[in-house]
PDB file of C-alpha atoms in Angstrom:
ATOM      1  CA  MET T 118     -50.148 201.346 -50.654  1.00 97.00           C
ATOM      2  CA  VAL T 119     -48.784 203.516 -53.438  1.00 97.00           C
ATOM      3  CA  SER T 120     -50.369 205.532 -56.235  1.00 96.00           C
ATOM      4  CA  CYS T 121     -47.909 206.211 -59.030  1.00 95.00           C
ATOM      5  CA  ASN T 122     -47.960 209.453 -61.001  1.00 90.00           C
ATOM      6  CA  GLY T 123     -46.575 210.604 -64.319  1.00 86.00           C
ATOM      7  CA  GLY T 124     -46.013 208.805 -67.597  1.00 85.00           C
ATOM      8  CA  LEU T 125     -45.115 205.146 -67.997  1.00 90.00           C
ATOM      9  CA  ASN T 126     -41.359 205.679 -67.599  1.00 90.00           C
ATOM     10  CA  GLN T 127     -41.824 207.692 -64.401  1.00 91.00           C
ATOM     11  CA  MET T 128     -44.236 205.125 -63.007  1.00 95.00           C
ATOM     12  CA  ARG T 129     -41.913 202.251 -63.872  1.00 97.00           C
ATOM     13  CA  ALA T 130     -39.026 203.938 -62.055  1.00 96.00           C
ATOM     14  CA  ALA T 131     -41.327 204.672 -59.111  1.00 97.00           C
ATOM     15  CA  ILE T 132     -42.399 201.036 -58.853  1.00 98.00           C
ATOM     16  CA  CYS T 133     -38.730 200.047 -58.639  1.00 98.00           C
ATOM     17  CA  ASP T 134     -38.282 202.582 -55.833  1.00 97.00           C
ATOM     18  CA  MET T 135     -41.377 201.482 -53.918  1.00 97.00           C
ATOM     19  CA  VAL T 136     -40.395 197.802 -54.019  1.00 98.00           C
ATOM     20  CA  ALA T 137     -36.956 198.722 -52.680  1.00 98.00           C
ATOM     21  CA  ILE T 138     -38.478 200.875 -49.922  1.00 98.00           C
ATOM     22  CA  ALA T 139     -40.926 198.129 -48.891  1.00 98.00           C
ATOM     23  CA  ARG T 140     -38.051 195.647 -48.739  1.00 98.00           C
ATOM     24  CA  TYR T 141     -35.905 198.006 -46.667  1.00 97.00           C
ATOM     25  CA  LEU T 142     -38.739 198.659 -44.204  1.00 98.00           C
ATOM     26  CA  ASN T 143     -39.811 195.002 -44.172  1.00 98.00           C
ATOM     27  CA  VAL T 144     -43.451 195.872 -44.905  1.00 98.00           C
ATOM     28  CA  THR T 145     -46.041 194.474 -47.304  1.00 98.00           C
ATOM     29  CA  LEU T 146     -46.552 196.269 -50.612  1.00 98.00           C
ATOM     30  CA  ILE T 147     -49.911 196.333 -52.385  1.00 98.00           C
ATOM     31  CA  VAL T 148     -49.628 196.147 -56.186  1.00 98.00           C
ATOM     32  CA  PRO T 149     -49.149 199.808 -57.190  1.00 98.00           C
ATOM     33  CA  GLU T 150     -51.976 201.845 -58.654  1.00 97.00           C
ATOM     34  CA  LEU T 151     -51.161 203.528 -61.975  1.00 96.00           C
ATOM     35  CA  ASP T 152     -51.868 207.171 -62.785  1.00 91.00           C
ATOM     36  CA  LYS T 153     -55.224 207.791 -64.495  1.00 87.00           C
ATOM     37  CA  THR T 154     -55.310 211.574 -64.156  1.00 80.00           C
ATOM     38  CA  SER T 155     -52.259 212.620 -66.177  1.00 74.00           C
ATOM     39  CA  PHE T 156     -52.245 214.240 -69.614  1.00 70.00           C
ATOM     40  CA  TRP T 157     -52.492 210.824 -71.245  1.00 70.00           C
ATOM     41  CA  ALA T 158     -55.738 209.924 -69.406  1.00 77.00           C
ATOM     42  CA  ASP T 159     -54.843 206.235 -69.634  1.00 87.00           C
ATOM     43  CA  PRO T 160     -57.340 204.082 -67.688  1.00 92.00           C
ATOM     44  CA  SER T 161     -55.024 201.052 -67.548  1.00 95.00           C
ATOM     45  CA  GLU T 162     -54.573 199.092 -64.356  1.00 96.00           C
ATOM     46  CA  PHE T 163     -51.240 197.536 -63.376  1.00 97.00           C
ATOM     47  CA  GLN T 164     -52.298 194.133 -64.701  1.00 98.00           C
ATOM     48  CA  ASP T 165     -53.235 195.664 -68.076  1.00 97.00           C
ATOM     49  CA  ILE T 166     -49.622 196.723 -68.633  1.00 97.00           C
ATOM     50  CA  PHE T 167     -47.488 194.322 -66.605  1.00 98.00           C
ATOM     51  CA  ASP T 168     -47.617 190.608 -65.869  1.00 98.00           C
ATOM     52  CA  VAL T 169     -48.812 190.981 -62.282  1.00 98.00           C
ATOM     53  CA  ASP T 170     -48.360 187.332 -61.278  1.00 98.00           C
ATOM     54  CA  HIS T 171     -44.771 187.329 -62.511  1.00 98.00           C
ATOM     55  CA  PHE T 172     -44.163 190.607 -60.674  1.00 98.00           C
ATOM     56  CA  ILE T 173     -45.321 189.093 -57.373  1.00 98.00           C
ATOM     57  CA  THR T 174     -43.697 185.666 -57.662  1.00 98.00           C
ATOM     58  CA  SER T 175     -40.359 186.886 -59.032  1.00 98.00           C
ATOM     59  CA  LEU T 176     -39.891 189.110 -55.966  1.00 98.00           C
ATOM     60  CA  ARG T 177     -41.281 186.807 -53.281  1.00 97.00           C
ATOM     61  CA  ASP T 178     -37.821 186.166 -51.855  1.00 97.00           C
ATOM     62  CA  GLU T 179     -37.384 189.932 -51.339  1.00 97.00           C
ATOM     63  CA  VAL T 180     -40.718 191.484 -50.419  1.00 98.00           C
ATOM     64  CA  ARG T 181     -44.306 190.422 -49.761  1.00 98.00           C
ATOM     65  CA  ILE T 182     -46.571 191.837 -52.477  1.00 98.00           C
ATOM     66  CA  LEU T 183     -50.364 191.448 -52.470  1.00 98.00           C
ATOM     67  CA  LYS T 184     -52.883 192.261 -55.189  1.00 98.00           C
ATOM     68  CA  GLU T 185     -55.185 193.894 -52.648  1.00 96.00           C
ATOM     69  CA  LEU T 186     -55.481 194.621 -48.964  1.00 95.00           C
ATOM     70  CA  PRO T 187     -56.379 191.691 -46.676  1.00 94.00           C
ATOM     71  CA  PRO T 188     -60.071 191.805 -45.566  1.00 93.00           C
ATOM     72  CA  ARG T 189     -59.375 192.977 -42.005  1.00 90.00           C
ATOM     73  CA  VAL T 190     -57.123 195.768 -43.214  1.00 91.00           C
ATOM     74  CA  LYS T 191     -59.571 196.696 -45.967  1.00 92.00           C
ATOM     75  CA  ARG T 192     -62.199 197.270 -43.278  1.00 91.00           C
ATOM     76  CA  ARG T 193     -59.864 199.695 -41.490  1.00 88.00           C
ATOM     77  CA  VAL T 194     -59.380 201.630 -44.716  1.00 90.00           C
ATOM     78  CA  ALA T 195     -63.158 201.718 -45.323  1.00 90.00           C
ATOM     79  CA  LEU T 196     -63.515 203.328 -41.898  1.00 89.00           C
ATOM     80  CA  GLY T 197     -60.957 205.979 -42.821  1.00 88.00           C
ATOM     81  CA  MET T 198     -58.194 204.456 -40.680  1.00 88.00           C
ATOM     82  CA  ILE T 199     -55.445 205.179 -43.186  1.00 93.00           C
ATOM     83  CA  TYR T 200     -52.712 207.803 -43.437  1.00 96.00           C
ATOM     84  CA  THR T 201     -52.207 209.365 -46.874  1.00 97.00           C
ATOM     85  CA  MET T 202     -49.238 211.553 -47.774  1.00 96.00           C
ATOM     86  CA  PRO T 203     -46.705 212.393 -50.499  1.00 95.00           C
ATOM     87  CA  PRO T 204     -43.132 211.455 -49.550  1.00 97.00           C
ATOM     88  CA  ILE T 205     -40.429 214.111 -49.815  1.00 96.00           C
ATOM     89  CA  SER T 206     -38.673 214.089 -53.193  1.00 94.00           C
ATOM     90  CA  TRP T 207     -35.150 212.690 -53.539  1.00 95.00           C
ATOM     91  CA  SER T 208     -35.115 211.238 -50.015  1.00 97.00           C
ATOM     92  CA  ASP T 209     -32.702 208.575 -48.877  1.00 95.00           C
ATOM     93  CA  MET T 210     -33.586 205.428 -46.964  1.00 96.00           C
ATOM     94  CA  SER T 211     -33.058 207.069 -43.573  1.00 96.00           C
ATOM     95  CA  TYR T 212     -36.069 209.311 -44.297  1.00 97.00           C
ATOM     96  CA  TYR T 213     -38.282 206.281 -44.911  1.00 98.00           C
ATOM     97  CA  HIS T 214     -36.934 204.482 -41.845  1.00 97.00           C
ATOM     98  CA  ASN T 215     -37.230 207.470 -39.508  1.00 98.00           C
ATOM     99  CA  GLN T 216     -40.370 209.177 -40.867  1.00 97.00           C
ATOM    100  CA  ILE T 217     -42.495 206.669 -42.809  1.00 98.00           C
ATOM    101  CA  LEU T 218     -41.975 203.455 -40.834  1.00 98.00           C
ATOM    102  CA  PRO T 219     -43.305 204.946 -37.561  1.00 98.00           C
ATOM    103  CA  LEU T 220     -46.433 206.026 -39.450  1.00 97.00           C
ATOM    104  CA  ILE T 221     -46.930 202.496 -40.761  1.00 96.00           C
ATOM    105  CA  GLN T 222     -46.495 201.120 -37.252  1.00 96.00           C
ATOM    106  CA  LYS T 223     -49.048 203.617 -35.944  1.00 94.00           C
ATOM    107  CA  TYR T 224     -51.708 203.489 -38.679  1.00 93.00           C
ATOM    108  CA  LYS T 225     -51.021 199.964 -40.055  1.00 93.00           C
ATOM    109  CA  VAL T 226     -51.761 201.247 -43.576  1.00 95.00           C
ATOM    110  CA  VAL T 227     -49.961 204.187 -45.176  1.00 97.00           C
ATOM    111  CA  HIS T 228     -50.863 205.390 -48.651  1.00 97.00           C
ATOM    112  CA  LEU T 229     -48.089 207.194 -50.547  1.00 97.00           C
ATOM    113  CA  ASN T 230     -49.985 209.233 -53.127  1.00 94.00           C
ATOM    114  CA  ARG T 231     -46.973 210.608 -55.066  1.00 92.00           C
ATOM    115  CA  THR T 232     -44.090 208.443 -56.199  1.00 94.00           C
ATOM    116  CA  ASP T 233     -42.108 210.400 -58.808  1.00 90.00           C
ATOM    117  CA  ALA T 234     -38.452 210.792 -57.803  1.00 90.00           C
ATOM    118  CA  ARG T 235     -39.194 210.126 -54.125  1.00 93.00           C
ATOM    119  CA  LEU T 236     -36.015 208.082 -53.614  1.00 97.00           C
ATOM    120  CA  ALA T 237     -32.589 209.507 -54.411  1.00 96.00           C
ATOM    121  CA  ASN T 238     -30.776 207.866 -57.315  1.00 95.00           C
ATOM    122  CA  ASN T 239     -27.361 207.770 -55.713  1.00 94.00           C
ATOM    123  CA  GLY T 240     -25.868 207.052 -52.300  1.00 93.00           C
ATOM    124  CA  GLN T 241     -28.221 204.159 -51.535  1.00 94.00           C
ATOM    125  CA  PRO T 242     -27.088 200.786 -50.085  1.00 94.00           C
ATOM    126  CA  LEU T 243     -25.783 198.445 -52.773  1.00 96.00           C
ATOM    127  CA  ASP T 244     -28.441 195.802 -52.124  1.00 96.00           C
ATOM    128  CA  ILE T 245     -31.131 198.445 -52.648  1.00 96.00           C
ATOM    129  CA  GLN T 246     -29.609 199.481 -55.972  1.00 97.00           C
ATOM    130  CA  ARG T 247     -29.417 195.852 -57.046  1.00 97.00           C
ATOM    131  CA  LEU T 248     -33.067 195.333 -56.143  1.00 98.00           C
ATOM    132  CA  ARG T 249     -34.114 198.399 -58.136  1.00 98.00           C
ATOM    133  CA  CYS T 250     -32.349 196.944 -61.173  1.00 97.00           C
ATOM    134  CA  ARG T 251     -33.886 193.532 -60.603  1.00 98.00           C
ATOM    135  CA  VAL T 252     -37.378 195.013 -60.517  1.00 98.00           C
ATOM    136  CA  ASN T 253     -36.813 197.065 -63.656  1.00 98.00           C
ATOM    137  CA  PHE T 254     -35.109 194.447 -65.798  1.00 97.00           C
ATOM    138  CA  SER T 255     -36.714 191.254 -64.526  1.00 98.00           C
ATOM    139  CA  ALA T 256     -39.834 191.658 -62.393  1.00 98.00           C
ATOM    140  CA  LEU T 257     -41.589 194.312 -64.494  1.00 98.00           C
ATOM    141  CA  ARG T 258     -42.432 192.253 -67.544  1.00 98.00           C
ATOM    142  CA  PHE T 259     -45.039 193.487 -69.997  1.00 98.00           C
ATOM    143  CA  THR T 260     -48.146 191.394 -70.603  1.00 98.00           C
ATOM    144  CA  SER T 261     -47.885 188.809 -73.383  1.00 97.00           C
ATOM    145  CA  GLN T 262     -50.194 190.911 -75.590  1.00 97.00           C
ATOM    146  CA  ILE T 263     -47.927 193.960 -75.312  1.00 97.00           C
ATOM    147  CA  GLU T 264     -44.795 191.836 -75.822  1.00 97.00           C
ATOM    148  CA  GLU T 265     -46.274 190.360 -78.985  1.00 97.00           C
ATOM    149  CA  LEU T 266     -47.283 193.778 -80.309  1.00 95.00           C
ATOM    150  CA  GLY T 267     -43.731 195.038 -79.746  1.00 94.00           C
ATOM    151  CA  LYS T 268     -42.276 192.056 -81.624  1.00 96.00           C
ATOM    152  CA  ARG T 269     -44.710 192.666 -84.471  1.00 95.00           C
ATOM    153  CA  VAL T 270     -43.613 196.305 -84.774  1.00 95.00           C
ATOM    154  CA  ILE T 271     -39.955 195.193 -84.926  1.00 96.00           C
ATOM    155  CA  ARG T 272     -40.738 192.577 -87.598  1.00 96.00           C
ATOM    156  CA  LEU T 273     -42.486 195.178 -89.749  1.00 96.00           C
ATOM    157  CA  LEU T 274     -39.589 197.603 -89.409  1.00 96.00           C
ATOM    158  CA  ARG T 275     -36.973 194.963 -90.256  1.00 97.00           C
ATOM    159  CA  GLN T 276     -38.830 194.039 -93.431  1.00 96.00           C
ATOM    160  CA  ASN T 277     -37.906 197.464 -94.809  1.00 93.00           C
ATOM    161  CA  GLY T 278     -34.248 197.426 -93.809  1.00 95.00           C
ATOM    162  CA  PRO T 279     -32.232 199.170 -91.074  1.00 96.00           C
ATOM    163  CA  PHE T 280     -34.035 201.533 -88.722  1.00 97.00           C
ATOM    164  CA  LEU T 281     -33.395 203.990 -85.938  1.00 97.00           C
ATOM    165  CA  VAL T 282     -35.832 204.540 -83.071  1.00 96.00           C
ATOM    166  CA  LEU T 283     -36.219 208.170 -82.023  1.00 95.00           C
ATOM    167  CA  HIS T 284     -37.960 209.078 -78.775  1.00 91.00           C
ATOM    168  CA  LEU T 285     -38.860 212.569 -79.881  1.00 89.00           C
ATOM    169  CA  ARG T 286     -40.019 213.968 -76.541  1.00 87.00           C
ATOM    170  CA  TYR T 287     -41.910 216.906 -77.957  1.00 92.00           C
ATOM    171  CA  GLU T 288     -45.460 216.348 -76.830  1.00 92.00           C
ATOM    172  CA  MET T 289     -47.734 219.022 -75.404  1.00 93.00           C
ATOM    173  CA  ASP T 290     -47.412 217.927 -71.775  1.00 91.00           C
ATOM    174  CA  MET T 291     -43.606 217.972 -71.879  1.00 91.00           C
ATOM    175  CA  LEU T 292     -43.517 221.494 -73.288  1.00 94.00           C
ATOM    176  CA  ALA T 293     -46.126 222.768 -70.852  1.00 94.00           C
ATOM    177  CA  PHE T 294     -44.353 221.217 -67.864  1.00 91.00           C
ATOM    178  CA  SER T 295     -40.867 222.357 -68.858  1.00 93.00           C
ATOM    179  CA  GLY T 296     -41.915 225.779 -70.165  1.00 94.00           C
ATOM    180  CA  CYS T 297     -39.749 225.251 -73.244  1.00 94.00           C
ATOM    181  CA  THR T 298     -41.485 227.137 -76.050  1.00 95.00           C
ATOM    182  CA  GLN T 299     -38.744 227.698 -78.643  1.00 92.00           C
ATOM    183  CA  GLY T 300     -40.303 227.776 -82.112  1.00 92.00           C
ATOM    184  CA  CYS T 301     -43.855 228.042 -80.783  1.00 95.00           C
ATOM    185  CA  ASN T 302     -46.134 230.874 -81.878  1.00 95.00           C
ATOM    186  CA  ALA T 303     -47.899 233.201 -79.438  1.00 95.00           C
ATOM    187  CA  GLU T 304     -51.115 231.160 -79.471  1.00 96.00           C
ATOM    188  CA  GLU T 305     -49.222 227.958 -78.677  1.00 96.00           C
ATOM    189  CA  VAL T 306     -47.263 229.618 -75.859  1.00 96.00           C
ATOM    190  CA  GLU T 307     -50.542 230.766 -74.321  1.00 96.00           C
ATOM    191  CA  GLU T 308     -52.055 227.281 -74.662  1.00 96.00           C
ATOM    192  CA  LEU T 309     -49.027 225.649 -73.013  1.00 95.00           C
ATOM    193  CA  THR T 310     -49.117 228.186 -70.173  1.00 95.00           C
ATOM    194  CA  ARG T 311     -52.800 227.481 -69.531  1.00 95.00           C
ATOM    195  CA  MET T 312     -52.067 223.780 -69.366  1.00 94.00           C
ATOM    196  CA  ARG T 313     -49.234 224.339 -66.864  1.00 94.00           C
ATOM    197  CA  TYR T 314     -51.566 226.252 -64.555  1.00 94.00           C
ATOM    198  CA  ALA T 315     -54.258 223.589 -64.933  1.00 91.00           C
ATOM    199  CA  TYR T 316     -52.133 220.971 -63.154  1.00 85.00           C
ATOM    200  CA  PRO T 317     -51.731 222.056 -59.505  1.00 84.00           C
ATOM    201  CA  TRP T 318     -49.026 219.445 -58.806  1.00 78.00           C
ATOM    202  CA  TRP T 319     -46.769 221.082 -61.418  1.00 83.00           C
ATOM    203  CA  LYS T 320     -45.160 223.469 -58.966  1.00 85.00           C
ATOM    204  CA  GLU T 321     -43.230 225.723 -61.356  1.00 91.00           C
ATOM    205  CA  LYS T 322     -45.666 228.111 -63.078  1.00 93.00           C
ATOM    206  CA  ILE T 323     -43.699 231.182 -64.189  1.00 93.00           C
ATOM    207  CA  ILE T 324     -40.908 229.963 -66.459  1.00 94.00           C
ATOM    208  CA  ASN T 325     -38.407 231.895 -68.572  1.00 94.00           C
ATOM    209  CA  SER T 326     -38.068 229.678 -71.623  1.00 94.00           C
ATOM    210  CA  ASP T 327     -34.800 231.248 -72.794  1.00 93.00           C
ATOM    211  CA  LEU T 328     -33.107 230.754 -69.401  1.00 94.00           C
ATOM    212  CA  LYS T 329     -34.380 227.172 -69.215  1.00 93.00           C
ATOM    213  CA  ARG T 330     -32.876 226.525 -72.615  1.00 92.00           C
ATOM    214  CA  LYS T 331     -29.528 228.097 -71.709  1.00 94.00           C
ATOM    215  CA  ASP T 332     -29.379 225.834 -68.652  1.00 94.00           C
ATOM    216  CA  GLY T 333     -29.765 222.799 -70.914  1.00 93.00           C
ATOM    217  CA  LEU T 334     -33.138 221.826 -69.474  1.00 92.00           C
ATOM    218  CA  CYS T 335     -35.172 221.805 -72.694  1.00 93.00           C
ATOM    219  CA  PRO T 336     -35.716 218.878 -75.064  1.00 91.00           C
ATOM    220  CA  LEU T 337     -34.346 219.099 -78.580  1.00 93.00           C
ATOM    221  CA  THR T 338     -36.878 220.570 -80.962  1.00 95.00           C
ATOM    222  CA  PRO T 339     -37.698 218.522 -84.086  1.00 95.00           C
ATOM    223  CA  GLU T 340     -35.666 221.041 -86.098  1.00 96.00           C
ATOM    224  CA  GLU T 341     -32.645 220.620 -83.799  1.00 95.00           C
ATOM    225  CA  THR T 342     -33.057 216.853 -83.935  1.00 96.00           C
ATOM    226  CA  ALA T 343     -32.680 216.940 -87.717  1.00 97.00           C
ATOM    227  CA  ILE T 344     -29.436 218.925 -87.367  1.00 97.00           C
ATOM    228  CA  THR T 345     -28.140 216.536 -84.674  1.00 97.00           C
ATOM    229  CA  LEU T 346     -28.841 213.409 -86.714  1.00 97.00           C
ATOM    230  CA  SER T 347     -27.149 214.969 -89.722  1.00 97.00           C
ATOM    231  CA  ALA T 348     -24.111 215.934 -87.611  1.00 97.00           C
ATOM    232  CA  LEU T 349     -23.912 212.312 -86.459  1.00 97.00           C
ATOM    233  CA  ASP T 350     -23.792 211.329 -90.138  1.00 97.00           C
ATOM    234  CA  ILE T 351     -26.977 209.258 -89.945  1.00 97.00           C
ATOM    235  CA  ASP T 352     -27.890 207.983 -93.421  1.00 97.00           C
ATOM    236  CA  ARG T 353     -30.834 210.014 -94.719  1.00 96.00           C
ATOM    237  CA  ASP T 354     -32.304 206.874 -96.309  1.00 96.00           C
ATOM    238  CA  ILE T 355     -32.634 205.016 -92.987  1.00 97.00           C
ATOM    239  CA  GLN T 356     -36.068 204.442 -91.485  1.00 97.00           C
ATOM    240  CA  ILE T 357     -36.651 206.573 -88.418  1.00 97.00           C
ATOM    241  CA  TYR T 358     -39.352 205.204 -86.144  1.00 97.00           C
ATOM    242  CA  ILE T 359     -40.915 208.010 -84.108  1.00 95.00           C
ATOM    243  CA  ALA T 360     -41.538 206.563 -80.642  1.00 91.00           C
ATOM    244  CA  ALA T 361     -43.601 209.349 -79.133  1.00 85.00           C
ATOM    245  CA  GLY T 362     -47.088 210.698 -78.697  1.00 85.00           C
ATOM    246  CA  GLU T 363     -48.547 213.430 -80.878  1.00 89.00           C
ATOM    247  CA  ILE T 364     -45.841 215.975 -81.714  1.00 93.00           C
ATOM    248  CA  TYR T 365     -46.887 219.474 -80.672  1.00 94.00           C
ATOM    249  CA  GLY T 366     -47.184 221.686 -83.731  1.00 94.00           C
ATOM    250  CA  ALA T 367     -47.666 218.585 -85.889  1.00 90.00           C
ATOM    251  CA  GLU T 368     -46.527 218.843 -89.533  1.00 92.00           C
ATOM    252  CA  ARG T 369     -45.246 222.415 -89.176  1.00 94.00           C
ATOM    253  CA  ARG T 370     -42.696 221.389 -86.547  1.00 95.00           C
ATOM    254  CA  MET T 371     -41.860 218.091 -88.246  1.00 96.00           C
ATOM    255  CA  ALA T 372     -41.230 219.605 -91.695  1.00 96.00           C
ATOM    256  CA  SER T 373     -37.450 220.044 -91.284  1.00 96.00           C
ATOM    257  CA  LEU T 374     -36.982 216.533 -89.907  1.00 97.00           C
ATOM    258  CA  ALA T 375     -39.182 215.003 -92.630  1.00 97.00           C
ATOM    259  CA  LYS T 376     -37.226 216.854 -95.327  1.00 97.00           C
ATOM    260  CA  ALA T 377     -33.866 215.691 -93.963  1.00 97.00           C
ATOM    261  CA  TYR T 378     -35.056 212.139 -93.291  1.00 97.00           C
ATOM    262  CA  PRO T 379     -38.003 211.299 -95.571  1.00 97.00           C
ATOM    263  CA  LYS T 380     -38.475 207.747 -94.246  1.00 96.00           C
ATOM    264  CA  LEU T 381     -40.203 208.741 -90.994  1.00 96.00           C
ATOM    265  CA  VAL T 382     -42.601 206.096 -89.703  1.00 95.00           C
ATOM    266  CA  ARG T 383     -44.932 205.750 -86.747  1.00 93.00           C
ATOM    267  CA  LYS T 384     -46.788 202.757 -85.392  1.00 88.00           C
ATOM    268  CA  GLU T 385     -49.916 204.017 -87.168  1.00 88.00           C
ATOM    269  CA  THR T 386     -48.172 204.067 -90.580  1.00 88.00           C
ATOM    270  CA  LEU T 387     -46.256 200.765 -90.504  1.00 87.00           C
TER     271      LEU T 387
END
């Protein structure tokens, strides 16, 4: 059993990892639980986002996936006969074989309650890397309702000519987590710091924003994004679709980008 954490991209990557781990260990995987406690407070279940039947059937030649625990195993869990733990970050497959598999053999059910970056990106067996890709690009298919909504957004954008999609990762949670506060006023810095301390699983609390920035670990600010797009000679008359949540600092931080590229659109304004 696995409980994913983080935003949708982190959870999607984690699902790819967990399928690969289950296949490597030759154990059954229960359809992953999505995060409902993050900044986004999204109550969605796996089947609300992804086509769960396609997910299971498309991988049946690789790993056994069930929607829920079998009755006899469910009874064990109800009696507290389950081992819950967070795996070590950036582990390789030997960690799961030597540390996690014996726990599964002992307890029958192991619940991994953190999944972000728990399997190293590189140095894994080629068949594991192939399976990760297969999960991401084939097995994890959005529900038909989400697919249709995405196609509708594209149709609306195309009606107004060429467009560029910008994932402007400048939401409150990203800034609080990273500690990157360039351009923020004192009140905003304090608010972001409070948020960072409010999430106990965000391990880094005291962050020097200037050092983080010098190390290249901060997202581009909206102001820097405007400069970058201009340097890339992006036509100022092109539509720019902002694929992001609420931008922290709102209109004040978006002013430079809106001035340089007046055709900014969001899904709410199409």
